[in-house]
Coordinates of N, CA, C and O in Angstrom, one line a residue:
M121 N 142.3 194.3 57.0 CA 142.6 195.7 56.9 C 143.5 196.1 58.0 O 144.4 196.9 57.8
R122 N 143.2 195.7 59.2 CA 144.0 196.0 60.4 C 145.4 195.5 60.2 O 146.4 196.1 60.6
R123 N 145.5 194.2 59.7 CA 146.8 193.6 59.6 C 147.6 194.3 58.5 O 148.8 194.5 58.7
S124 N 147.0 194.8 57.4 CA 147.8 195.5 56.4 C 148.2 196.9 56.9 O 149.3 197.4 56.6
L125 N 147.4 197.5 57.8 CA 147.8 198.8 58.4 C 149.0 198.6 59.3 O 149.9 199.4 59.3
I126 N 149.0 197.5 60.1 CA 150.1 197.2 60.9 C 151.4 196.9 60.1 O 152.4 197.4 60.4
T127 N 151.2 196.2 59.0 CA 152.3 195.9 58.1 C 152.9 197.2 57.6 O 154.1 197.4 57.5
V128 N 152.0 198.1 57.2 CA 152.5 199.4 56.6 C 153.2 200.2 57.7 O 154.3 200.8 57.4
V129 N 152.7 200.2 58.9 CA 153.3 201.0 60.0 C 154.7 200.4 60.3 O 155.7 201.1 60.5
V130 N 154.8 199.1 60.3 CA 156.0 198.4 60.7 C 157.1 198.6 59.5 O 158.2 198.9 59.8
A131 N 156.6 198.5 58.3 CA 157.5 198.8 57.2 C 158.0 200.2 57.2 O 159.2 200.5 56.9
F132 N 157.1 201.2 57.4 CA 157.5 202.6 57.5 C 158.5 202.8 58.6 O 159.5 203.6 58.4
S133 N 158.3 202.2 59.7 CA 159.2 202.4 60.9 C 160.5 201.8 60.5 O 161.6 202.4 60.9
A134 N 160.6 200.7 59.8 CA 161.8 200.1 59.5 C 162.6 200.9 58.5 O 163.8 201.1 58.6
V135 N 161.9 201.5 57.5 CA 162.6 202.4 56.6 C 163.1 203.6 57.3 O 164.2 204.1 57.0
S136 N 162.3 204.2 58.1 CA 162.7 205.4 58.9 C 163.9 205.1 59.7 O 164.9 205.9 59.8
F137 N 163.9 204.0 60.4 CA 165.1 203.6 61.2 C 166.3 203.4 60.4 O 167.4 203.8 60.8
A138 N 166.2 202.8 59.2 CA 167.3 202.5 58.3 C 167.9 203.9 57.8 O 169.1 204.1 57.7
A139 N 167.0 204.8 57.5 CA 167.4 206.1 57.0 C 168.2 206.9 58.1 O 169.2 207.5 57.8
V140 N 167.7 206.8 59.3 CA 168.4 207.4 60.5 C 169.8 206.8 60.7 O 170.8 207.5 60.9
A141 N 169.8 205.5 60.6 CA 171.1 204.7 60.8 C 172.1 205.1 59.7 O 173.3 205.3 60.0
V142 N 171.6 205.2 58.4 CA 172.5 205.6 57.3 C 173.0 207.0 57.5 O 174.2 207.3 57.3
A143 N 172.1 207.9 58.0 CA 172.5 209.3 58.2 C 173.5 209.4 59.3 O 174.4 210.2 59.2
Q144 N 173.4 208.5 60.3 CA 174.4 208.6 61.4 C 175.7 208.0 61.0 O 176.8 208.4 61.5
V145 N 175.7 207.0 60.1 CA 176.9 206.3 59.7 C 177.7 207.1 58.6 O 178.9 207.1 58.6
T146 N 177.0 207.8 57.8 CA 177.6 208.6 56.7 C 178.5 209.7 57.3 O 178.0 210.5 58.0
P147 N 179.8 209.6 56.9 CA 180.7 210.6 57.5 C 180.4 212.0 56.8 O 180.1 212.0 55.6
Q148 N 180.6 213.0 57.6 CA 180.4 214.3 57.0 C 181.6 214.8 56.3 O 182.8 214.5 56.7
Q149 N 181.4 215.4 55.1 CA 182.6 215.8 54.4 C 183.1 217.1 55.0 O 182.4 218.0 55.3
T150 N 184.4 217.1 55.1 CA 185.1 218.3 55.6 C 185.5 219.2 54.4 O 185.9 218.7 53.4
P151 N 185.4 220.5 54.6 CA 185.9 221.4 53.5 C 187.3 221.2 53.3 O 188.1 220.9 54.2
P152 N 187.8 221.5 52.1 CA 189.2 221.4 51.8 C 190.0 222.4 52.7 O 189.5 223.5 53.1
P153 N 191.2 222.1 53.1 CA 192.0 223.0 53.9 C 192.2 224.3 53.2 O 192.4 224.4 52.0
A154 N 192.2 225.4 54.0 CA 192.5 226.7 53.4 C 193.9 226.8 53.0 O 194.8 226.2 53.6
A155 N 194.2 227.6 52.0 CA 195.5 227.7 51.5 C 196.4 228.4 52.6 O 195.9 229.3 53.3
A156 N 197.6 227.9 52.7 CA 198.5 228.5 53.7 C 198.8 229.9 53.4 O 199.0 230.3 52.2
K157 N 198.9 230.8 54.4 CA 199.2 232.2 54.2 C 200.7 232.3 53.8 O 201.5 231.6 54.3
P158 N 201.0 233.1 52.8 CA 202.3 233.3 52.4 C 203.2 233.7 53.5 O 202.8 234.4 54.4
T159 N 204.5 233.4 53.3 CA 205.5 233.8 54.4 C 206.3 235.0 53.8 O 206.3 235.3 52.7
L160 N 207.1 235.6 54.7 CA 208.0 236.6 54.3 C 209.0 236.1 53.4 O 209.4 236.8 52.4
K161 N 209.4 234.9 53.5 CA 210.4 234.3 52.6 C 209.8 234.1 51.2 O 210.5 234.3 50.2
S162 N 208.5 233.9 51.1 CA 207.9 233.7 49.8 C 207.8 235.0 49.0 O 207.7 235.0 47.8
I163 N 208.0 236.2 49.7 CA 208.1 237.4 48.9 C 209.5 237.9 48.8 O 209.7 239.1 48.4
G164 N 210.4 237.1 49.2 CA 211.9 237.4 49.0 C 212.6 238.0 50.1 O 213.7 238.5 50.0
L165 N 212.0 237.9 51.3 CA 212.7 238.5 52.5 C 213.4 237.4 53.2 O 212.8 236.4 53.6
M166 N 214.7 237.6 53.4 CA 215.6 236.6 54.0 C 215.8 237.1 55.5 O 216.2 238.2 55.7
V167 N 215.5 236.2 56.4 CA 215.6 236.5 57.8 C 216.6 235.6 58.5 O 216.4 234.4 58.5
Y168 N 217.6 236.2 59.2 CA 218.6 235.4 60.0 C 218.4 235.7 61.4 O 218.4 236.8 61.9
P169 N 218.3 234.6 62.3 CA 218.2 234.9 63.7 C 219.6 235.2 64.3 O 220.3 234.4 64.8
A170 N 219.9 236.5 64.3 CA 221.2 237.0 64.7 C 221.5 236.8 66.2 O 222.6 236.8 66.6
K171 N 220.5 236.7 67.0 CA 220.7 236.6 68.4 C 220.3 235.2 68.9 O 220.0 235.0 70.1
G172 N 220.4 234.2 68.0 CA 220.2 232.8 68.4 C 218.8 232.4 68.6 O 218.5 231.5 69.4
Q173 N 217.8 233.1 68.1 CA 216.4 232.8 68.3 C 216.1 231.4 67.7 O 216.6 231.0 66.7
N174 N 215.3 230.6 68.5 CA 215.0 229.3 68.0 C 213.9 229.4 66.9 O 213.3 230.4 66.7
P175 N 213.7 228.3 66.1 CA 212.7 228.4 65.0 C 211.3 228.7 65.4 O 210.6 229.4 64.7
D176 N 210.9 228.3 66.6 CA 209.5 228.6 67.1 C 209.4 230.1 67.4 O 208.4 230.8 67.0
Q177 N 210.5 230.7 68.0 CA 210.5 232.1 68.3 C 210.5 232.9 67.0 O 209.8 233.9 66.8
Q178 N 211.3 232.5 66.0 CA 211.4 233.1 64.7 C 210.1 233.1 64.0 O 209.6 234.2 63.5
A179 N 209.4 232.0 64.0 CA 208.1 231.9 63.4 C 207.1 232.9 64.1 O 206.3 233.6 63.4
A180 N 207.1 232.9 65.4 CA 206.2 233.9 66.1 C 206.6 235.3 65.8 O 205.7 236.1 65.6
D181 N 207.9 235.6 65.8 CA 208.3 237.0 65.5 C 207.9 237.4 64.0 O 207.5 238.5 63.8
E182 N 208.1 236.5 63.1 CA 207.7 236.7 61.7 C 206.2 237.0 61.5 O 205.8 237.9 60.8
A183 N 205.4 236.2 62.3 CA 204.0 236.4 62.2 C 203.6 237.7 62.8 O 202.7 238.5 62.2
A184 N 204.2 238.1 63.9 CA 203.9 239.4 64.5 C 204.3 240.5 63.6 O 203.6 241.5 63.5
C185 N 205.5 240.4 63.0 CA 206.0 241.5 62.1 C 205.2 241.5 60.8 O 205.0 242.6 60.3
T186 N 204.6 240.4 60.4 CA 203.8 240.4 59.2 C 202.5 241.2 59.5 O 202.1 242.1 58.8
T187 N 201.9 241.0 60.7 CA 200.7 241.7 61.1 C 201.0 243.2 61.3 O 200.3 244.1 60.9
W188 N 202.2 243.5 61.9 CA 202.6 244.9 62.1 C 202.7 245.6 60.7 O 202.3 246.7 60.5
A189 N 203.4 244.9 59.8 CA 203.6 245.5 58.5 C 202.3 245.7 57.7 O 202.1 246.7 57.1
E190 N 201.4 244.8 57.9 CA 200.1 245.0 57.3 C 199.3 246.2 57.9 O 198.7 247.0 57.1
N191 N 199.5 246.4 59.2 CA 198.8 247.5 59.8 C 199.5 248.8 59.4 O 198.8 249.9 59.3
Q192 N 200.8 248.8 59.3 CA 201.5 250.1 58.9 C 201.3 250.5 57.5 O 201.3 251.7 57.2
T193 N 201.3 249.5 56.6 CA 201.2 249.8 55.1 C 199.8 249.8 54.5 O 199.6 250.3 53.5
G194 N 198.9 249.1 55.2 CA 197.6 249.0 54.7 C 197.5 247.9 53.6 O 196.5 247.7 53.0
L195 N 198.6 247.2 53.4 CA 198.7 246.1 52.5 C 198.6 244.7 53.2 O 198.9 244.7 54.4
V196 N 198.1 243.7 52.5 CA 197.9 242.4 53.1 C 198.8 241.5 52.4 O 198.8 241.4 51.1
L197 N 199.7 240.7 53.1 CA 200.5 239.7 52.5 C 199.7 238.6 51.9 O 198.9 238.0 52.6
S198 N 199.8 238.5 50.6 CA 199.0 237.5 49.9 C 199.9 236.8 48.8 O 200.9 237.3 48.4
G199 N 199.5 235.6 48.4 CA 200.3 234.8 47.5 C 199.9 235.1 46.0 O 200.5 234.5 45.1
G200 N 199.0 236.1 45.8 CA 198.6 236.4 44.4 C 199.6 237.2 43.7 O 200.6 237.7 44.2
K201 N 199.4 237.2 42.4 CA 200.3 238.0 41.5 C 199.5 239.2 41.0 O 198.2 239.2 41.0
V202 N 200.1 240.2 40.5 CA 199.5 241.4 39.9 C 198.9 240.9 38.6 O 199.6 240.3 37.8
N203 N 197.6 241.3 38.4 CA 197.0 240.9 37.1 C 197.3 241.9 36.1 O 196.5 242.8 35.9
V204 N 198.4 241.7 35.4 CA 198.8 242.7 34.4 C 197.9 242.6 33.1 O 197.8 243.6 32.4
D205 N 197.3 241.5 32.9 CA 196.4 241.3 31.8 C 195.2 242.2 31.9 O 194.8 242.9 30.9
S206 N 194.6 242.3 33.1 CA 193.5 243.2 33.3 C 193.9 244.7 33.1 O 193.1 245.4 32.5
A207 N 195.0 245.0 33.7 CA 195.5 246.4 33.5 C 195.8 246.7 32.1 O 195.4 247.8 31.6
A208 N 196.3 245.8 31.3 CA 196.6 246.0 29.9 C 195.3 246.2 29.2 O 195.2 247.1 28.3
Q209 N 194.4 245.4 29.4 CA 193.1 245.4 28.7 C 192.4 246.7 29.1 O 191.8 247.3 28.2
A210 N 192.4 247.2 30.3 CA 191.7 248.4 30.7 C 192.4 249.6 30.0 O 191.7 250.5 29.5
S211 N 193.7 249.6 29.9 CA 194.4 250.7 29.2 C 194.1 250.7 27.7 O 193.9 251.8 27.1
K212 N 194.1 249.5 27.2 CA 193.8 249.4 25.7 C 192.4 249.9 25.4 O 192.2 250.6 24.5
Q213 N 191.4 249.5 26.3 CA 190.0 250.0 26.1 C 189.9 251.5 26.2 O 189.2 252.1 25.4
K214 N 190.6 252.0 27.2 CA 190.5 253.5 27.3 C 191.1 254.2 26.1 O 190.5 255.2 25.6
T215 N 192.2 253.7 25.5 CA 192.7 254.3 24.3 C 191.8 254.1 23.1 O 191.6 254.9 22.3
A216 N 191.2 252.9 23.1 CA 190.3 252.6 22.0 C 189.1 253.6 22.0 O 188.7 254.1 21.0
D217 N 188.6 253.8 23.2 CA 187.5 254.8 23.3 C 187.9 256.2 22.9 O 187.2 256.9 22.3
A218 N 189.2 256.6 23.3 CA 189.7 257.9 23.0 C 189.9 258.1 21.5 O 189.9 259.2 21.0
T219 N 190.3 257.0 20.8 CA 190.6 257.1 19.4 C 189.5 256.5 18.5 O 189.8 256.0 17.4
Q220 N 188.3 256.6 19.0 CA 187.2 256.0 18.3 C 187.1 256.4 16.8 O 186.8 255.6 16.0
G221 N 187.2 257.7 16.5 CA 187.0 258.1 15.1 C 188.3 258.3 14.3 O 188.3 259.0 13.3
A222 N 189.3 257.6 14.7 CA 190.6 257.8 14.0 C 190.5 257.4 12.5 O 191.1 258.2 11.7
A223 N 189.8 256.4 12.2 CA 189.7 256.0 10.7 C 188.9 257.1 10.0 O 189.3 257.4 8.8
V224 N 187.9 257.6 10.6 CA 187.1 258.6 9.9 C 187.9 259.9 9.8 O 187.9 260.5 8.7
V225 N 188.6 260.3 10.8 CA 189.4 261.5 10.7 C 190.5 261.3 9.6 O 190.8 262.2 8.8
G226 N 191.1 260.1 9.6 CA 192.1 259.8 8.6 C 191.5 259.9 7.2 O 192.2 260.4 6.3
A227 N 190.3 259.3 7.1 CA 189.7 259.4 5.7 C 189.4 260.8 5.3 O 189.6 261.1 4.1
A228 N 188.9 261.6 6.2 CA 188.7 263.0 5.9 C 189.9 263.8 5.5 O 190.0 264.5 4.5
K229 N 191.0 263.6 6.2 CA 192.3 264.2 5.9 C 192.8 263.7 4.5 O 193.3 264.4 3.7
G230 N 192.7 262.4 4.4 CA 193.2 261.8 3.1 C 192.3 262.3 1.9 O 192.9 262.5 0.8
A231 N 191.0 262.4 2.1 CA 190.2 262.9 1.0 C 190.6 264.3 0.6 O 190.6 264.7 -0.6
A232 N 190.8 265.1 1.6 CA 191.2 266.5 1.4 C 192.5 266.6 0.6 O 192.7 267.3 -0.4
A233 N 193.5 265.8 1.1 CA 194.8 265.8 0.4 C 194.7 265.2 -1.0 O 195.2 265.7 -2.0
G234 N 193.9 264.1 -1.1 CA 193.7 263.5 -2.4 C 193.0 264.4 -3.4 O 193.3 264.4 -4.6
A235 N 192.0 265.2 -2.9 CA 191.3 266.1 -3.8 C 192.3 267.2 -4.3 O 192.2 267.5 -5.5
A236 N 193.1 267.6 -3.4 CA 194.1 268.7 -3.9 C 195.0 268.1 -4.9 O 195.3 268.7 -5.9
I237 N 195.5 266.9 -4.7 CA 196.4 266.2 -5.6 C 195.7 265.9 -6.9 O 196.2 266.1 -8.0
G238 N 194.4 265.4 -6.8 CA 193.6 265.1 -7.9 C 193.3 266.3 -8.8 O 193.3 266.2 -10.0
A239 N 193.1 267.4 -8.1 CA 192.8 268.7 -8.9 C 194.0 269.1 -9.7 O 193.9 269.5 -10.8
I240 N 195.2 268.9 -9.2 CA 196.4 269.2 -9.9 C 196.5 268.2 -11.1 O 196.9 268.6 -12.2
A241 N 196.2 267.0 -10.9 CA 196.3 265.9 -11.9 C 195.1 266.0 -12.9 O 195.2 265.3 -13.9
G242 N 194.1 266.6 -12.5 CA 192.9 266.8 -13.4 C 191.7 266.0 -13.0 O 190.6 266.2 -13.6
D243 N 191.7 265.2 -11.9 CA 190.5 264.5 -11.5 C 190.4 264.6 -10.0 O 190.9 263.6 -9.3
A244 N 189.8 265.6 -9.5 CA 189.7 265.8 -8.0 C 188.9 264.7 -7.3 O 189.3 264.3 -6.2
G245 N 187.9 264.3 -7.9 CA 187.0 263.2 -7.3 C 187.7 261.9 -7.1 O 187.7 261.3 -6.1
K246 N 188.5 261.5 -8.2 CA 189.2 260.2 -8.1 C 190.3 260.4 -7.0 O 190.6 259.5 -6.2
G247 N 191.0 261.5 -7.0 CA 192.1 261.8 -6.0 C 191.5 261.7 -4.6 O 192.1 261.2 -3.7
A248 N 190.3 262.3 -4.4 CA 189.7 262.3 -3.1 C 189.4 260.9 -2.6 O 189.5 260.6 -1.5
A249 N 188.8 260.1 -3.6 CA 188.5 258.7 -3.2 C 189.7 257.9 -2.8 O 189.7 257.2 -1.8
I250 N 190.8 258.1 -3.6 CA 192.0 257.3 -3.3 C 192.6 257.9 -1.9 O 193.0 257.1 -1.1
G251 N 192.6 259.1 -1.7 CA 193.1 259.7 -0.5 C 192.2 259.3 0.7 O 192.8 259.1 1.8
A252 N 190.9 259.2 0.5 CA 190.0 258.8 1.6 C 190.3 257.4 2.1 O 190.4 257.1 3.3
V253 N 190.5 256.5 1.1 CA 190.8 255.1 1.5 C 192.2 255.0 2.2 O 192.3 254.3 3.2
A254 N 193.2 255.7 1.6 CA 194.5 255.6 2.2 C 194.5 256.3 3.6 O 195.1 255.8 4.5
G255 N 193.8 257.4 3.7 CA 193.7 258.0 5.1 C 193.0 257.2 6.1 O 193.4 257.1 7.3
A256 N 191.9 256.5 5.7 CA 191.2 255.6 6.6 C 192.1 254.4 7.1 O 192.1 254.1 8.2
M257 N 192.8 253.9 6.1 CA 193.7 252.8 6.5 C 194.8 253.3 7.5 O 195.1 252.6 8.4
G258 N 195.3 254.5 7.2 CA 196.4 255.0 8.1 C 195.8 255.4 9.5 O 196.4 255.1 10.5
G259 N 194.6 255.9 9.5 CA 193.9 256.2 10.8 C 193.7 254.9 11.6 O 193.9 254.9 12.8
R260 N 193.2 253.9 10.9 CA 193.0 252.6 11.6 C 194.3 252.0 12.1 O 194.3 251.5 13.2
R261 N 195.3 252.1 11.3 CA 196.6 251.5 11.7 C 197.1 252.3 13.0 O 197.7 251.7 13.9
A262 N 197.0 253.6 12.9 CA 197.4 254.5 14.1 C 196.6 254.1 15.3 O 197.2 254.1 16.4
K263 N 195.3 253.9 15.2 CA 194.5 253.5 16.3 C 195.0 252.2 16.9 O 195.1 252.1 18.1
K264 N 195.2 251.2 16.1 CA 195.7 249.9 16.6 C 197.0 250.0 17.3 O 197.3 249.4 18.3
Q265 N 197.9 250.8 16.7 CA 199.2 251.0 17.3 C 199.1 251.7 18.6 O 199.8 251.3 19.6
A266 N 198.3 252.7 18.7 CA 198.1 253.4 20.0 C 197.5 252.5 21.1 O 197.9 252.5 22.2
E267 N 196.5 251.6 20.7 CA 195.9 250.6 21.6 C 197.0 249.7 22.1 O 197.1 249.3 23.3
G268 N 197.9 249.2 21.2 CA 198.9 248.3 21.6 C 199.9 248.9 22.6 O 200.3 248.3 23.6
Q269 N 200.3 250.1 22.3 CA 201.2 250.9 23.2 C 200.5 251.1 24.6 O 201.2 251.0 25.6
A270 N 199.3 251.4 24.5 CA 198.6 251.7 25.8 C 198.5 250.4 26.6 O 198.6 250.4 27.9
A271 N 198.2 249.3 26.0 CA 198.1 248.0 26.7 C 199.5 247.7 27.3 O 199.5 247.2 28.5
A272 N 200.5 247.8 26.6 CA 201.9 247.6 27.1 C 202.2 248.5 28.3 O 202.7 248.1 29.3
A273 N 201.8 249.8 28.1 CA 202.1 250.7 29.2 C 201.3 250.4 30.5 O 201.8 250.5 31.6
G274 N 200.0 250.0 30.3 CA 199.2 249.6 31.4 C 199.7 248.4 32.2 O 199.7 248.4 33.4
A275 N 200.1 247.4 31.4 CA 200.7 246.2 32.0 C 202.0 246.6 32.8 O 202.2 246.1 33.9
Q276 N 202.8 247.4 32.2 CA 204.1 247.8 32.9 C 203.8 248.6 34.1 O 204.4 248.4 35.2
Q277 N 202.8 249.5 34.1 CA 202.5 250.3 35.2 C 201.9 249.4 36.4 O 202.3 249.6 37.5
A278 N 201.1 248.4 36.0 CA 200.5 247.5 37.1 C 201.7 246.7 37.7 O 201.7 246.5 38.9
Q279 N 202.6 246.2 36.9 CA 203.7 245.5 37.4 C 204.6 246.3 38.3 O 205.0 245.9 39.4
A280 N 204.8 247.6 37.9 CA 205.6 248.5 38.8 C 204.9 248.8 40.1 O 205.6 248.8 41.1
Q281 N 203.6 249.0 40.0 CA 202.9 249.3 41.3 C 202.9 248.1 42.2 O 203.0 248.3 43.4
G282 N 202.7 246.9 41.6 CA 202.8 245.7 42.4 C 204.1 245.5 43.1 O 204.2 245.2 44.3
Q283 N 205.2 245.8 42.4 CA 206.5 245.6 42.9 C 206.8 246.7 44.0 O 207.4 246.4 45.0
A284 N 206.3 247.9 43.8 CA 206.5 249.0 44.8 C 205.7 248.6 46.1 O 206.3 248.8 47.2
A285 N 204.5 248.0 45.9 CA 203.8 247.6 47.1 C 204.5 246.5 47.9 O 204.6 246.5 49.1
T286 N 205.1 245.5 47.1 CA 205.8 244.5 47.8 C 207.1 245.0 48.5 O 207.4 244.6 49.6
D287 N 207.8 245.9 47.8 CA 209.0 246.5 48.4 C 208.6 247.3 49.7 O 209.3 247.2 50.7
Q288 N 207.5 248.0 49.7 CA 207.1 248.7 50.9 C 206.7 247.8 52.0 O 207.1 248.0 53.2
F289 N 206.1 246.7 51.7 CA 205.7 245.7 52.7 C 207.0 245.1 53.3 O 207.1 244.9 54.5
K290 N 207.9 244.7 52.4 CA 209.2 244.1 52.9 C 210.0 245.0 53.8 O 210.5 244.6 54.8
K291 N 209.9 246.3 53.4 CA 210.7 247.3 54.2 C 210.1 247.4 55.6 O 210.8 247.4 56.6
A292 N 208.7 247.4 55.7 CA 208.1 247.5 57.0 C 208.3 246.2 57.9 O 208.6 246.3 59.0
A293 N 208.2 245.1 57.2 CA 208.4 243.8 58.0 C 209.9 243.8 58.4 O 210.2 243.3 59.5
G294 N 210.8 244.2 57.6 CA 212.2 244.2 57.9 C 212.6 245.1 59.1 O 213.4 244.7 59.9
V295 N 212.0 246.3 59.1 CA 212.2 247.2 60.3 C 211.7 246.5 61.6 O 212.5 246.5 62.6
C296 N 210.6 245.9 61.5 CA 210.1 245.2 62.7 C 211.0 244.0 63.1 O 211.4 243.9 64.3
L297 N 211.5 243.2 62.2 CA 212.3 242.1 62.5 C 213.7 242.5 63.0 O 214.2 241.9 63.9
E298 N 214.2 243.6 62.4 CA 215.5 244.1 62.9 C 215.4 244.6 64.3 O 216.3 244.4 65.1
G299 N 214.3 245.2 64.7 CA 214.0 245.6 66.0 C 213.9 244.5 67.0 O 214.1 244.7 68.2
R300 N 213.7 243.3 66.5 CA 213.6 242.1 67.3 C 214.9 241.3 67.3 O 214.9 240.1 67.8
G301 N 215.9 241.8 66.7 CA 217.2 241.1 66.7 C 217.5 240.2 65.6 O 218.3 239.3 65.7
Y302 N 216.9 240.4 64.4 CA 217.2 239.6 63.3 C 217.9 240.4 62.2 O 217.8 241.6 62.2
T303 N 218.7 239.7 61.4 CA 219.4 240.3 60.3 C 218.5 240.0 59.1 O 218.1 238.9 58.9
V304 N 218.1 241.1 58.3 CA 217.1 241.0 57.3 C 217.8 241.4 55.9 O 218.4 242.5 55.9
Q305 N 217.6 240.7 54.9 CA 218.0 241.1 53.6 C 216.9 240.9 52.6 O 216.1 240.0 52.6

């Protein structure tokens, strides 16, 4: 009994020691490197060292002017793009909500017109039914057309706002760099 107890203790110690050794040998995984911050060149700003600044000085000045432009504009230089799809979808949904009863309204108008025409032709009920169907189809078509136009307008507005923000940031960074002796385009 004592011998088996010693065997178990020795075996347990050996397994524990092996586990510790494996844990010490196993390399720790490092997280993937963070994406590099975009540069002024990546947003279309061309910077020329007009006073002979060396590349290290230019990099430091661009970093400082990027920070200054961020502070002045409230914008952060990022490599992302404007999500025009989300803006288009939001505008489309807003229009869809606003034109919710377009088919019903179209059907009612069509029924009224159809009843008037049917009364002249001798069957007001049949004219109203035909007018209601035609009016509903027209109302639905108008709703879809309005949603499409709203989606296009929303996407265009988002794109314009994104471009305006980029232009504002470029202007601020350009002012800073020109003050440091660079030619900026």
